Coordinates of C-alpha atoms and ligand atoms in Angstrom, one line a residue:
T1 CA 130.6 117.9 131.1
G2 CA 131.9 115.0 133.4
S3 CA 129.8 111.7 133.0
K4 CA 131.1 110.2 136.3
P5 CA 128.6 109.8 139.7
Q6 CA 130.3 113.4 141.7
K7 CA 129.1 114.8 144.4
E8 CA 126.9 117.2 144.3
G9 CA 126.6 121.0 143.0
K10 CA 124.2 123.3 141.8
E11 CA 120.9 121.8 141.1
P12 CA 119.3 122.8 137.2
P13 CA 117.7 126.9 137.9
G14 CA 114.2 127.2 138.1
P15 CA 110.8 128.6 139.6
K16 CA 110.4 128.8 143.4
P17 CA 108.0 125.8 144.7
L18 CA 106.0 125.8 147.3
P19 CA 105.4 122.4 150.0
L20 CA 103.3 119.4 148.6
L21 CA 102.4 120.8 145.0
G22 CA 105.4 122.8 143.7
N23 CA 104.8 124.4 141.0
L24 CA 101.8 122.9 139.6
L25 CA 99.5 126.0 140.5
T26 CA 101.8 128.0 137.7
L27 CA 102.2 125.2 135.0
D28 CA 99.2 124.8 132.6
L29 CA 99.2 121.7 132.2
T30 CA 96.8 121.3 129.2
R31 CA 100.2 122.3 126.3
A32 CA 103.1 122.1 129.1
F33 CA 105.1 121.9 126.5
D34 CA 104.2 125.6 125.5
T35 CA 104.9 126.3 129.3
F36 CA 108.6 125.1 129.6
F37 CA 109.6 126.3 125.5
E38 CA 108.7 129.5 127.5
L39 CA 109.9 129.1 131.7
S40 CA 113.5 128.5 129.4
K41 CA 113.2 132.3 128.5
T42 CA 113.3 133.3 132.1
Y43 CA 116.4 129.8 133.1
G44 CA 117.2 128.2 130.1
N45 CA 117.7 125.4 128.8
I46 CA 118.3 123.1 131.6
F47 CA 116.1 123.5 133.9
Q48 CA 113.4 122.0 137.0
V49 CA 110.1 122.3 137.7
S50 CA 108.6 120.8 140.5
L51 CA 105.0 118.4 139.5
G52 CA 104.1 118.1 143.0
P53 CA 107.1 116.7 145.4
K54 CA 108.8 115.4 141.8
K55 CA 111.8 117.4 140.6
T56 CA 111.7 117.0 137.3
V57 CA 114.7 118.6 134.7
V58 CA 113.2 119.7 131.4
L59 CA 116.4 120.1 128.9
V60 CA 115.7 122.6 125.5
G61 CA 116.9 123.0 122.4
Y62 CA 119.0 120.7 120.0
K63 CA 122.6 121.7 121.6
T64 CA 121.2 120.6 124.9
V65 CA 118.6 117.6 123.8
K66 CA 121.8 116.1 122.2
E67 CA 124.0 116.1 124.6
A68 CA 122.4 114.7 126.9
L69 CA 120.5 112.2 124.7
V70 CA 123.7 111.8 122.1
N71 CA 126.1 112.1 124.2
Q72 CA 125.5 110.8 128.0
A73 CA 123.5 108.3 126.6
E74 CA 123.8 105.7 129.1
E75 CA 123.4 108.7 131.6
F76 CA 119.5 109.7 130.1
G77 CA 118.7 107.0 128.3
E78 CA 116.3 105.2 130.7
R79 CA 112.5 105.5 131.0
D80 CA 111.2 107.5 133.6
I81 CA 107.7 104.7 134.3
G82 CA 104.9 106.4 136.0
H83 CA 101.8 105.5 137.3
S84 CA 99.9 105.7 134.3
F85 CA 102.4 103.7 131.8
R86 CA 102.9 100.8 134.6
I87 CA 99.0 100.5 134.9
M88 CA 98.8 99.7 131.3
N89 CA 103.0 97.9 131.3
D90 CA 103.7 96.5 134.1
E91 CA 107.4 97.2 133.7
H92 CA 107.5 94.9 130.4
G93 CA 108.0 94.7 126.4
I94 CA 109.5 97.7 125.2
V95 CA 108.9 101.0 125.9
F96 CA 108.0 101.3 129.0
S97 CA 110.9 98.1 130.8
N98 CA 114.5 98.9 131.6
G99 CA 117.2 97.0 132.5
E100 CA 117.9 92.8 130.8
N101 CA 113.7 92.6 130.1
W102 CA 114.2 96.3 127.5
K103 CA 117.7 95.5 126.3
E104 CA 116.3 92.2 125.2
M105 CA 112.8 93.2 124.5
R106 CA 114.1 95.8 122.0
R107 CA 116.8 94.0 120.4
F108 CA 114.4 91.7 119.6
A109 CA 112.4 93.3 118.3
L110 CA 114.8 94.6 116.0
S111 CA 115.4 91.9 114.3
N112 CA 112.5 90.9 113.6
L113 CA 111.3 94.0 112.2
R114 CA 113.7 93.4 109.9
D115 CA 113.1 90.5 108.9
F116 CA 109.7 91.0 108.2
G117 CA 110.7 93.8 106.0
M118 CA 111.3 96.8 107.7
G119 CA 113.4 99.5 105.1
K120 CA 113.1 95.5 102.9
R121 CA 111.5 95.3 100.0
G122 CA 109.0 93.3 102.6
S123 CA 108.0 96.4 103.9
E124 CA 107.3 97.8 100.7
E125 CA 105.2 95.8 99.2
K126 CA 102.5 95.9 102.0
I127 CA 102.4 99.3 102.0
I128 CA 101.8 100.1 98.6
E129 CA 99.0 97.3 98.9
E130 CA 97.6 99.0 101.9
I131 CA 97.4 102.1 99.9
Q132 CA 95.3 100.5 97.4
Y133 CA 93.2 99.7 99.8
L134 CA 93.1 103.3 101.8
K135 CA 92.5 104.4 97.8
G136 CA 89.4 102.5 97.8
E137 CA 87.7 104.1 101.3
F138 CA 88.8 107.5 100.2
D139 CA 87.4 107.1 96.7
K140 CA 84.0 106.4 99.2
F141 CA 83.5 110.2 99.6
E142 CA 83.7 110.4 95.8
G143 CA 85.0 114.5 96.5
K144 CA 82.5 115.0 98.9
P145 CA 83.8 116.4 103.1
F146 CA 84.7 113.6 105.8
D147 CA 86.8 113.1 108.9
T148 CA 90.6 111.4 107.5
T149 CA 91.2 109.8 111.0
Q150 CA 89.9 106.1 111.2
P151 CA 90.9 105.6 107.4
V152 CA 94.4 106.5 107.8
N153 CA 94.6 104.8 111.5
Y154 CA 93.8 101.4 109.6
A155 CA 95.5 101.8 106.2
V156 CA 98.7 101.9 109.0
S157 CA 98.2 100.5 111.3
N158 CA 97.6 97.3 109.5
I159 CA 101.1 97.9 108.5
I160 CA 102.7 96.7 111.9
S161 CA 99.6 94.9 111.8
S162 CA 100.7 92.3 109.3
I163 CA 104.8 92.8 110.8
V164 CA 103.2 91.7 114.2
Y165 CA 100.5 89.2 113.2
G166 CA 101.6 88.2 109.6
S167 CA 98.6 89.2 108.6
R168 CA 96.4 92.5 107.2
F169 CA 92.9 93.0 109.0
E170 CA 89.3 94.5 106.2
Y171 CA 88.4 98.0 107.8
T172 CA 85.1 95.9 108.1
D173 CA 86.2 93.6 110.9
P174 CA 85.2 95.7 114.1
Q175 CA 87.6 93.4 116.3
F176 CA 89.8 95.3 115.1
T177 CA 88.6 98.1 114.1
E178 CA 87.6 98.9 118.4
M179 CA 91.4 97.3 118.3
V180 CA 93.1 99.9 117.1
D181 CA 89.6 103.5 117.8
R182 CA 90.6 101.9 121.3
A183 CA 95.2 102.3 121.1
N184 CA 94.0 104.9 119.7
E185 CA 92.3 106.5 122.3
N186 CA 94.3 105.7 125.0
V187 CA 97.8 107.4 123.5
R188 CA 94.6 110.1 123.1
V189 CA 93.8 110.2 127.2
S190 CA 96.9 109.1 128.5
G191 CA 98.5 112.9 127.8
S192 CA 95.5 114.7 129.8
T193 CA 95.8 116.4 132.3
S194 CA 94.1 114.2 134.9
M195 CA 96.8 111.3 133.7
M196 CA 99.7 114.1 134.4
L197 CA 97.7 114.5 138.3
Y198 CA 97.5 110.8 138.3
N199 CA 101.5 110.3 137.7
I200 CA 102.3 113.1 141.4
F201 CA 99.0 112.2 143.0
P202 CA 98.7 108.1 142.7
W203 CA 96.0 108.6 145.2
L204 CA 93.7 110.2 142.9
G205 CA 93.7 106.9 140.5
P206 CA 90.5 105.8 142.0
F207 CA 89.0 109.5 141.3
L208 CA 90.0 109.5 138.1
K209 CA 87.4 108.6 134.7
N210 CA 90.2 109.0 132.5
K211 CA 91.9 105.9 134.6
K212 CA 89.0 103.4 133.6
I213 CA 88.3 103.8 130.4
I214 CA 92.3 103.4 130.2
L215 CA 91.8 99.9 131.9
H216 CA 88.2 99.3 130.4
N217 CA 91.1 99.7 126.9
I218 CA 93.6 97.9 127.7
L219 CA 91.7 94.6 129.2
Q220 CA 89.1 94.9 125.6
N221 CA 92.7 94.6 123.8
R222 CA 94.4 92.6 125.3
Q223 CA 91.3 90.1 125.2
Q224 CA 90.8 91.0 121.7
M225 CA 95.3 90.6 121.5
M226 CA 95.0 86.8 123.5
N227 CA 93.0 85.9 120.9
L228 CA 95.0 86.8 117.9
I229 CA 97.1 85.5 119.5
N230 CA 96.0 82.0 120.5
G231 CA 95.2 81.4 117.1
L232 CA 98.5 81.7 115.9
L233 CA 99.5 79.1 119.1
D234 CA 96.8 76.2 116.9
T235 CA 98.6 77.0 114.3
L236 CA 102.6 77.4 114.1
N237 CA 105.3 76.1 111.8
P238 CA 108.3 76.5 112.7
H239 CA 109.8 76.7 108.9
D240 CA 107.4 79.4 108.5
R241 CA 107.5 82.4 110.3
R242 CA 104.9 84.5 109.7
G243 CA 105.2 87.3 112.1
F244 CA 107.2 89.0 115.6
V245 CA 104.2 87.0 117.3
D246 CA 105.7 83.4 115.5
S247 CA 109.1 84.1 116.1
F248 CA 108.4 84.9 119.6
L249 CA 106.5 82.2 120.6
I250 CA 108.9 79.7 118.7
R251 CA 111.4 81.5 121.5
K252 CA 109.5 80.6 123.9
Q253 CA 108.2 77.3 123.6
S254 CA 112.6 76.6 122.9
E255 CA 113.5 78.2 125.8
E256 CA 111.3 76.7 127.5
K257 CA 112.4 73.1 125.9
S258 CA 115.7 73.8 127.0
G259 CA 114.5 74.6 130.7
K260 CA 115.9 78.1 130.5
K261 CA 115.6 80.2 133.9
D262 CA 114.7 83.7 134.2
S263 CA 114.1 83.7 130.4
Y264 CA 112.2 87.1 129.2
F265 CA 110.6 84.9 126.5
H266 CA 107.2 84.8 128.9
Q267 CA 103.5 84.8 128.1
E268 CA 103.6 89.1 129.4
N269 CA 107.0 90.7 126.8
L270 CA 104.9 88.6 124.6
M271 CA 101.7 90.2 124.9
I272 CA 103.2 93.6 126.6
S273 CA 105.7 94.3 123.6
V274 CA 103.4 93.1 120.7
A275 CA 101.2 96.0 122.3
N276 CA 103.0 98.4 122.3
L277 CA 104.3 97.8 118.9
F278 CA 100.5 97.8 117.1
V279 CA 100.0 101.3 119.7
A280 CA 103.6 103.1 118.4
G281 CA 103.2 101.6 115.1
T282 CA 99.4 103.3 114.6
D283 CA 98.9 106.8 115.7
T284 CA 101.6 108.2 115.4
T285 CA 102.3 107.8 111.6
G286 CA 98.7 108.1 111.2
T287 CA 98.8 111.4 113.0
T288 CA 101.6 112.1 111.0
L289 CA 100.3 111.0 107.9
R290 CA 96.5 113.4 107.9
W291 CA 98.5 116.3 109.9
G292 CA 100.4 116.6 105.7
L293 CA 97.3 116.2 104.6
M294 CA 95.9 118.6 106.4
L295 CA 98.4 121.5 104.6
M296 CA 98.6 120.1 101.4
A297 CA 94.6 121.9 101.8
K298 CA 96.5 124.7 104.6
Y299 CA 98.8 125.7 102.0
P300 CA 97.6 124.6 98.3
H301 CA 100.6 126.8 96.3
I302 CA 102.8 123.7 97.7
Q303 CA 100.6 121.2 97.0
D304 CA 100.7 121.7 93.3
R305 CA 105.0 121.7 93.8
V306 CA 104.1 118.4 95.1
H307 CA 102.2 117.2 92.5
E308 CA 104.4 118.9 89.6
E309 CA 106.8 117.2 90.5
I310 CA 105.0 114.2 91.5
D311 CA 103.9 114.4 87.6
R312 CA 107.1 114.3 86.6
V313 CA 109.3 112.1 87.6
I314 CA 106.8 109.4 87.8
G315 CA 103.7 110.1 85.8
G316 CA 101.6 107.2 86.5
R317 CA 103.4 105.0 87.8
Q318 CA 102.7 103.6 91.5
P319 CA 105.2 105.6 94.0
V320 CA 108.1 103.5 94.4
V321 CA 110.9 103.6 97.7
E322 CA 113.7 104.5 95.7
D323 CA 112.2 107.9 93.6
R324 CA 112.8 109.4 97.3
K325 CA 115.6 110.4 96.0
K326 CA 114.3 111.6 92.0
L327 CA 111.6 113.7 95.0
P328 CA 113.9 116.6 96.1
Y329 CA 110.4 119.2 96.9
T330 CA 108.4 115.7 97.9
D331 CA 110.9 114.6 100.4
A332 CA 111.8 118.2 102.3
V333 CA 107.5 118.6 102.4
I334 CA 107.4 115.8 104.4
H335 CA 110.3 116.0 106.3
E336 CA 108.5 120.0 107.1
T337 CA 105.6 118.1 108.0
Q338 CA 107.1 115.6 111.1
R339 CA 109.6 118.9 112.3
L340 CA 105.6 122.1 111.8
A341 CA 103.5 118.7 113.7
N342 CA 106.0 118.0 116.5
I343 CA 104.0 114.9 117.5
V344 CA 105.5 113.6 120.5
P345 CA 106.5 117.2 122.0
L346 CA 107.0 115.7 125.0
S347 CA 109.3 113.0 123.9
L348 CA 108.8 110.3 126.5
P349 CA 110.1 111.1 129.7
H350 CA 113.4 109.8 130.7
V351 CA 115.4 108.9 134.2
T352 CA 118.7 109.2 134.9
S353 CA 120.0 106.0 135.2
C354 CA 122.6 107.4 137.6
D355 CA 124.0 111.0 139.4
V356 CA 124.5 113.0 136.2
T357 CA 126.8 116.5 136.3
F358 CA 125.5 117.9 132.9
N359 CA 126.0 121.3 131.6
G360 CA 127.9 122.0 135.4
Y361 CA 124.9 121.0 137.0
F362 CA 124.0 118.3 139.0
I363 CA 121.4 116.0 138.3
K364 CA 121.2 113.1 141.0
K365 CA 120.1 109.5 140.2
G366 CA 116.2 108.6 139.0
T367 CA 115.2 112.4 138.8
T368 CA 112.2 113.0 135.6
V369 CA 113.8 114.1 132.5
I370 CA 111.6 115.5 129.9
P371 CA 114.4 115.6 126.1
L372 CA 112.1 118.6 124.8
L373 CA 111.4 118.1 121.0
M374 CA 109.1 120.1 120.6
S375 CA 112.7 122.5 121.2
V376 CA 114.7 121.1 119.2
L377 CA 112.1 120.8 116.6
K378 CA 111.6 124.2 117.0
D379 CA 114.7 126.2 118.3
P380 CA 115.2 130.0 116.9
S381 CA 119.3 129.3 116.4
E382 CA 118.5 125.7 113.7
W383 CA 115.3 126.8 111.4
E384 CA 114.4 130.2 110.1
K385 CA 111.5 130.1 110.3
P386 CA 110.9 127.7 113.3
N387 CA 106.7 128.8 113.4
S388 CA 106.1 128.7 109.6
F389 CA 105.3 125.4 107.1
Y390 CA 109.0 126.2 105.1
P391 CA 110.0 123.3 103.5
E392 CA 113.0 125.3 101.7
H393 CA 114.4 124.1 105.4
F394 CA 115.4 121.0 103.7
L395 CA 116.4 122.4 100.4
D396 CA 119.8 124.2 99.2
E397 CA 119.8 127.3 96.6
K398 CA 119.5 124.2 93.9
G399 CA 116.3 122.2 95.1
Q400 CA 118.2 119.3 96.1
F401 CA 117.6 117.6 99.8
V402 CA 120.0 119.1 102.6
K403 CA 119.2 116.7 105.7
R404 CA 119.4 118.7 108.5
D405 CA 120.2 118.3 112.3
A406 CA 117.8 119.9 114.8
F407 CA 115.3 117.4 112.6
M408 CA 114.8 114.9 115.4
P409 CA 111.0 114.1 115.6
F410 CA 111.7 110.0 116.0
S411 CA 114.2 111.2 118.8
A412 CA 118.2 110.0 119.7
G413 CA 120.2 107.6 121.5
R414 CA 119.0 103.9 123.1
R415 CA 116.4 104.9 123.5
V416 CA 115.4 106.8 120.0
C417 CA 112.2 104.7 118.0
L418 CA 112.8 101.3 117.5
G419 CA 110.6 102.0 114.6
E420 CA 112.1 105.4 112.5
S421 CA 113.0 103.8 109.4
L422 CA 109.1 101.8 108.6
A423 CA 108.2 105.0 109.4
R424 CA 110.2 106.8 107.3
M425 CA 109.2 104.4 103.8
E426 CA 105.3 104.5 105.2
L427 CA 105.0 108.3 104.7
F428 CA 107.0 108.2 102.0
L429 CA 105.3 105.3 100.0
F430 CA 101.3 106.8 101.3
F431 CA 102.3 110.9 101.1
T432 CA 103.8 110.1 97.4
S433 CA 101.3 108.2 96.0
L434 CA 97.7 110.0 98.0
L435 CA 99.2 113.0 96.5
Q436 CA 99.7 111.4 93.1
S437 CA 95.9 110.4 93.1
Y438 CA 94.4 113.1 94.2
R439 CA 93.7 116.9 95.3
F440 CA 93.6 117.7 99.1
T441 CA 91.2 120.6 100.1
T442 CA 89.0 122.3 102.6
P443 CA 85.4 121.9 102.3
P444 CA 83.6 124.3 100.0
G445 CA 83.4 127.2 101.8
V446 CA 85.8 126.9 104.4
S447 CA 89.5 128.1 104.3
G448 CA 92.5 127.0 104.8
D449 CA 93.1 129.0 107.7
E450 CA 90.3 127.5 110.0
L451 CA 92.0 125.0 109.5
D452 CA 94.8 125.4 112.6
L453 CA 98.0 124.0 113.4
K454 CA 97.5 124.3 117.3
G455 CA 96.2 121.1 117.9
V456 CA 94.9 118.2 119.9
V457 CA 97.7 117.4 122.6
G458 CA 98.1 113.8 124.0
I459 CA 101.3 111.7 124.2
T460 CA 101.2 113.0 120.3
L461 CA 99.5 115.9 118.8
N462 CA 97.1 115.3 117.0
P463 CA 95.8 117.8 114.3
S464 CA 92.2 119.4 115.1
P465 CA 89.2 117.4 114.2
H466 CA 88.3 119.1 111.4
K467 CA 87.2 117.8 107.5
L468 CA 88.9 117.6 104.2
C469 CA 87.7 116.9 100.2
A470 CA 90.0 114.1 98.9
I471 CA 89.0 114.5 94.5
R472 CA 90.9 112.7 92.3
R473 CA 93.7 114.0 89.8
S474 CA 92.6 112.4 86.5
Ligands
HEM1 C1 109.9 105.5 121.1 C2 109.0 109.0 118.0 C3 106.3 105.4 114.2 C4 108.1 102.0 117.8 C5 109.8 106.6 120.6 C6 109.9 107.7 120.8 C7 110.1 108.6 120.1 C8 108.6 108.0 118.6 C9 109.7 110.3 119.9 C10 110.3 108.4 122.7 C11 111.9 108.2 122.3 C12 112.3 108.3 123.1 O1 112.4 108.4 124.9 O2 113.3 109.3 123.3 C13 107.5 109.0 116.7 C14 106.9 109.1 115.8 C15 106.7 108.0 114.7 C16 107.2 106.2 115.6 C17 107.1 110.4 115.5 C18 106.2 108.3 113.2 C19 106.0 109.0 112.8 C20 107.4 104.3 115.3 C21 106.8 102.9 114.5 C22 106.5 102.2 115.6 C23 107.7 102.7 116.4 C24 106.0 102.8 113.3 C25 106.6 100.3 115.3 C26 107.9 100.3 115.2 C27 108.3 102.9 118.4 C28 109.2 101.6 120.5 C29 109.5 103.4 120.7 C30 109.7 104.2 119.8 C31 108.4 101.0 120.3 C32 109.8 102.9 122.0 C33 111.5 102.8 122.5 C34 112.6 102.3 123.2 O3 111.3 102.9 124.7 O4 113.0 101.9 122.9 N1 108.9 106.8 119.2 N2 107.6 106.9 116.6 N3 108.0 104.3 116.7 N4 108.8 103.7 118.4 FE1 108.1 105.6 117.1

């Protein structure tokens, strides 16, 4: 495996492409990740498909994905910004930018997430406060069946909102709830077949309803964000920063004052970074938590063991981050939820930053690369029961928690999820606190078999629509 630019060699194998359409006729874009996983059985762990005229290399399995993203981090560490993401991000912000712009924005966001509490007590307190509001919402249903989507998303969104804006919002505030709902709709619609086709054939744009939906949502959310940011600007106090937006505004003003040329701290980067953090911080964590609650209803005997452990170790007091070490079974259940739920199956697209030779194959600069995270989380050579909900994947024979290398739901390398430690803290506190208070069941007359594990595909993989009962345990 070499990492320097080399002269052309053998390209990765793959199905034979047709002119113009490439392999589009034989790929099922509604569940592209399943199709890719299937193709790897024929073509191996590094193969290429042509999406229209565009060559895309797919990396399959723990070993291959790790070797590319970690061992050849520079070559595989750039973001492929397709048309559908360009209309939302304009190559600014954190998620869909590259080069110096990306480096500056990522670094700034990371240091602010730390300052405003990621991995520290600040966030822990915010999360614990938010859990009380969420329980209030669950209690309103008095044990009757309800859809968990909105309350869970609003609660989770308030965590990143208080880090970004410096305050939480009421679940009855339509400005806030509409912003969350629109962001989630965009995540779902961006992963649709029509938007994948748009990335391949941009001339389709004017005909696509989904593109209209996305643009409409972006416009509305930008207006809303502008209002919030302007409100913060009016009351800005450099000695009392409330959140990420304040820090950015202060940095922006100071670079303007000093006459710094080509500063990255401009309005566009502010808007897009805020939108990135808001979207990335809401849908992912909310979706994972909802998978967790659904899996508890589906597998009541596993829920029983979680209840037993929480009751024995925590009793009635509020769970805190420190408790994680003492709750190996619950921790294993949360990890196994993330593994099986597989909520970002294709990761986000990468692109080669230079000509690369990888495992003997030549991959040209500018080739789209899909690190198939699904194939890592369900790699049959890494997991004993890849397709089952089996918390024992993360437990040794003494019942102690064990880390697993192939646990890679946050991806790896230069582009690894920026919010990983925040997300992990949220998942632990939300899940443990909710399980302490409730038993989750299917609605009367609905059997657990009716809760399906296939999910609904967008950029993230959501549980299929379902209702649960949250029954108070005492
Ligand atoms: C990127 C997963 C929560 C912010 C990503 C990526 C994945 C991911 C797979 C793509 C990495 C790649 O390109 O290879 C998850 C999961 C989460 C979660 C499973 C929750 C369970 C969060 C949260 C935040 C966040 C709470 C908010 C701070 C980001 C950002 C990026 C990212 C900003 C882009 C990083 C870059 O391009 O440099 N995440 N994420 N994520 N995530 Fe998360």
